[in-house]
Amino acid sequence: MIESYKFAIGIVIMNLLNHIFLNKNLKKIIELIQGYDIEVFLIGGYVRDLILKRESKDIDFLTIGNPNKLVEFLSKKIKNSNYTIYKNYGTALLKVGIYNFEFVGSR
């Protein structure tokens, strides 16, 4: 019985990963983050929407550490992007086309 749950969870995870990598902007961000020295987690409504098979233009990340330099780095590497730092909230927003990628530092 446990094995069938593991199999079902594995299928769900594979479907989520496939959907994530269909978004070329998100795929590029993930690839760039992998070469950067910071822990980053995909969180929030985007994950919920993936599970519910809904489209989402707002994608949230949690960083272990300050996200500001990461977002500056990403903006330099991704064409036609811009960013805003919200110092009071400890967040940084990267806009790429119609997508909003928001990064928040852990507290």
PDB file of C-alpha atoms in Angstrom:
ATOM      1  CA  MET A   1       0.000   0.000   0.000  1.00  0.00           C
ATOM      2  CA  ILE A   2       2.804   2.420   0.901  1.00  0.00           C
ATOM      3  CA  GLU A   3       4.554   1.629  -2.376  1.00  0.00           C
ATOM      4  CA  SER A   4       1.460   2.680  -4.354  1.00  0.00           C
ATOM      5  CA  TYR A   5       1.410   6.013  -2.495  1.00  0.00           C
ATOM      6  CA  LYS A   6       5.093   6.537  -3.251  1.00  0.00           C
ATOM      7  CA  PHE A   7       4.406   5.790  -6.920  1.00  0.00           C
ATOM      8  CA  ALA A   8       1.461   8.241  -7.023  1.00  0.00           C
ATOM      9  CA  ILE A   9       3.509  10.964  -5.313  1.00  0.00           C
ATOM     10  CA  GLY A  10       6.345  10.347  -7.765  1.00  0.00           C
ATOM     11  CA  ILE A  11       3.968  10.841 -10.713  1.00  0.00           C
ATOM     12  CA  VAL A  12       2.608  14.075  -9.222  1.00  0.00           C
ATOM     13  CA  ILE A  13       6.153  15.395  -8.691  1.00  0.00           C
ATOM     14  CA  MET A  14       7.160  14.499 -12.259  1.00  0.00           C
ATOM     15  CA  ASN A  15       4.073  16.262 -13.636  1.00  0.00           C
ATOM     16  CA  LEU A  16       4.864  19.354 -11.566  1.00  0.00           C
ATOM     17  CA  LEU A  17       8.486  19.393 -12.736  1.00  0.00           C
ATOM     18  CA  ASN A  18       7.424  18.998 -16.362  1.00  0.00           C
ATOM     19  CA  HIS A  19       5.016  21.917 -16.016  1.00  0.00           C
ATOM     20  CA  ILE A  20       7.644  24.092 -14.323  1.00  0.00           C
ATOM     21  CA  PHE A  21      10.133  23.531 -17.138  1.00  0.00           C
ATOM     22  CA  LEU A  22       7.549  24.407 -19.798  1.00  0.00           C
ATOM     23  CA  ASN A  23       7.763  28.008 -18.550  1.00  0.00           C
ATOM     24  CA  LYS A  24      10.956  29.172 -20.283  1.00  0.00           C
ATOM     25  CA  ASN A  25      11.415  32.174 -17.958  1.00  0.00           C
ATOM     26  CA  LEU A  26      11.101  30.050 -14.837  1.00  0.00           C
ATOM     27  CA  LYS A  27      13.403  27.420 -16.323  1.00  0.00           C
ATOM     28  CA  LYS A  28      16.036  30.113 -17.045  1.00  0.00           C
ATOM     29  CA  ILE A  29      15.755  31.494 -13.500  1.00  0.00           C
ATOM     30  CA  ILE A  30      16.146  28.022 -11.978  1.00  0.00           C
ATOM     31  CA  GLU A  31      19.191  27.338 -14.153  1.00  0.00           C
ATOM     32  CA  LEU A  32      20.804  30.640 -13.133  1.00  0.00           C
ATOM     33  CA  ILE A  33      20.028  30.129  -9.443  1.00  0.00           C
ATOM     34  CA  GLN A  34      21.759  26.738  -9.496  1.00  0.00           C
ATOM     35  CA  GLY A  35      25.038  28.513 -10.240  1.00  0.00           C
ATOM     36  CA  TYR A  36      24.507  31.090  -7.479  1.00  0.00           C
ATOM     37  CA  ASP A  37      25.489  30.478  -3.852  1.00  0.00           C
ATOM     38  CA  ILE A  38      22.081  30.760  -2.134  1.00  0.00           C
ATOM     39  CA  GLU A  39      19.333  28.327  -1.171  1.00  0.00           C
ATOM     40  CA  VAL A  40      16.047  29.045  -2.963  1.00  0.00           C
ATOM     41  CA  PHE A  41      12.662  27.340  -2.685  1.00  0.00           C
ATOM     42  CA  LEU A  42       9.607  27.654  -4.941  1.00  0.00           C
ATOM     43  CA  ILE A  43       6.663  28.475  -2.646  1.00  0.00           C
ATOM     44  CA  GLY A  44       3.206  29.954  -2.379  1.00  0.00           C
ATOM     45  CA  GLY A  45       0.307  30.298  -4.751  1.00  0.00           C
ATOM     46  CA  TYR A  46       2.279  29.164  -7.781  1.00  0.00           C
ATOM     47  CA  VAL A  47       2.839  25.751  -6.208  1.00  0.00           C
ATOM     48  CA  ARG A  48      -0.865  25.548  -5.303  1.00  0.00           C
ATOM     49  CA  ASP A  49      -1.818  26.540  -8.849  1.00  0.00           C
ATOM     50  CA  LEU A  50       0.497  23.877 -10.294  1.00  0.00           C
ATOM     51  CA  ILE A  51      -1.248  21.228  -8.225  1.00  0.00           C
ATOM     52  CA  LEU A  52      -4.668  22.555  -9.282  1.00  0.00           C
ATOM     53  CA  LYS A  53      -3.470  22.815 -12.913  1.00  0.00           C
ATOM     54  CA  ARG A  54      -4.081  26.577 -13.094  1.00  0.00           C
ATOM     55  CA  GLU A  55      -1.971  29.137 -14.904  1.00  0.00           C
ATOM     56  CA  SER A  56      -0.197  31.683 -12.748  1.00  0.00           C
ATOM     57  CA  LYS A  57       1.807  34.782 -13.626  1.00  0.00           C
ATOM     58  CA  ASP A  58       3.019  35.393 -10.050  1.00  0.00           C
ATOM     59  CA  ILE A  59       5.776  33.063  -8.909  1.00  0.00           C
ATOM     60  CA  ASP A  60       7.157  33.220  -5.369  1.00  0.00           C
ATOM     61  CA  PHE A  61      10.501  32.090  -4.016  1.00  0.00           C
ATOM     62  CA  LEU A  62      11.891  31.883  -0.493  1.00  0.00           C
ATOM     63  CA  THR A  63      15.620  32.519  -0.150  1.00  0.00           C
ATOM     64  CA  ILE A  64      17.793  31.567   2.782  1.00  0.00           C
ATOM     65  CA  GLY A  65      19.498  34.916   3.003  1.00  0.00           C
ATOM     66  CA  ASN A  66      18.923  38.303   1.442  1.00  0.00           C
ATOM     67  CA  PRO A  67      17.380  38.044  -2.061  1.00  0.00           C
ATOM     68  CA  ASN A  68      18.480  41.484  -3.319  1.00  0.00           C
ATOM     69  CA  LYS A  69      21.833  40.589  -4.866  1.00  0.00           C
ATOM     70  CA  LEU A  70      20.338  37.445  -6.406  1.00  0.00           C
ATOM     71  CA  VAL A  71      17.595  39.458  -8.112  1.00  0.00           C
ATOM     72  CA  GLU A  72      20.119  42.030  -9.357  1.00  0.00           C
ATOM     73  CA  PHE A  73      22.200  39.156 -10.770  1.00  0.00           C
ATOM     74  CA  LEU A  74      19.158  37.569 -12.446  1.00  0.00           C
ATOM     75  CA  SER A  75      18.106  40.892 -13.968  1.00  0.00           C
ATOM     76  CA  LYS A  76      21.543  41.313 -15.546  1.00  0.00           C
ATOM     77  CA  LYS A  77      21.425  37.805 -17.016  1.00  0.00           C
ATOM     78  CA  ILE A  78      17.818  37.850 -18.317  1.00  0.00           C
ATOM     79  CA  LYS A  79      17.040  40.105 -21.269  1.00  0.00           C
ATOM     80  CA  ASN A  80      14.101  42.512 -21.031  1.00  0.00           C
ATOM     81  CA  SER A  81      13.779  42.133 -17.281  1.00  0.00           C
ATOM     82  CA  ASN A  82      13.700  44.711 -14.527  1.00  0.00           C
ATOM     83  CA  TYR A  83      13.598  44.547 -10.784  1.00  0.00           C
ATOM     84  CA  THR A  84      12.444  46.414  -7.703  1.00  0.00           C
ATOM     85  CA  ILE A  85      13.842  46.012  -4.195  1.00  0.00           C
ATOM     86  CA  TYR A  86      11.400  46.449  -1.295  1.00  0.00           C
ATOM     87  CA  LYS A  87      13.788  46.999   1.629  1.00  0.00           C
ATOM     88  CA  ASN A  88      11.022  47.517   4.214  1.00  0.00           C
ATOM     89  CA  TYR A  89       9.564  44.087   3.429  1.00  0.00           C
ATOM     90  CA  GLY A  90      12.766  42.161   2.715  1.00  0.00           C
ATOM     91  CA  THR A  91      11.548  41.243  -0.765  1.00  0.00           C
ATOM     92  CA  ALA A  92      12.660  41.771  -4.327  1.00  0.00           C
ATOM     93  CA  LEU A  93      10.541  41.568  -7.468  1.00  0.00           C
ATOM     94  CA  LEU A  94      11.875  40.520 -10.863  1.00  0.00           C
ATOM     95  CA  LYS A  95       9.599  41.264 -13.807  1.00  0.00           C
ATOM     96  CA  VAL A  96      10.107  39.290 -17.007  1.00  0.00           C
ATOM     97  CA  GLY A  97       7.443  39.922 -19.635  1.00  0.00           C
ATOM     98  CA  ILE A  98       4.064  39.139 -18.105  1.00  0.00           C
ATOM     99  CA  TYR A  99       5.584  37.223 -15.174  1.00  0.00           C
ATOM    100  CA  ASN A 100       6.319  38.510 -11.683  1.00  0.00           C
ATOM    101  CA  PHE A 101       8.973  36.577  -9.791  1.00  0.00           C
ATOM    102  CA  GLU A 102       8.971  37.627  -6.143  1.00  0.00           C
ATOM    103  CA  PHE A 103      11.804  36.658  -3.832  1.00  0.00           C
ATOM    104  CA  VAL A 104      11.515  36.924  -0.068  1.00  0.00           C
ATOM    105  CA  GLY A 105      14.281  36.320   2.429  1.00  0.00           C
ATOM    106  CA  SER A 106      13.638  33.960   5.335  1.00  0.00           C
ATOM    107  CA  ARG A 107      13.261  35.564   8.709  1.00  0.00           C
TER     108      ARG A 107
END
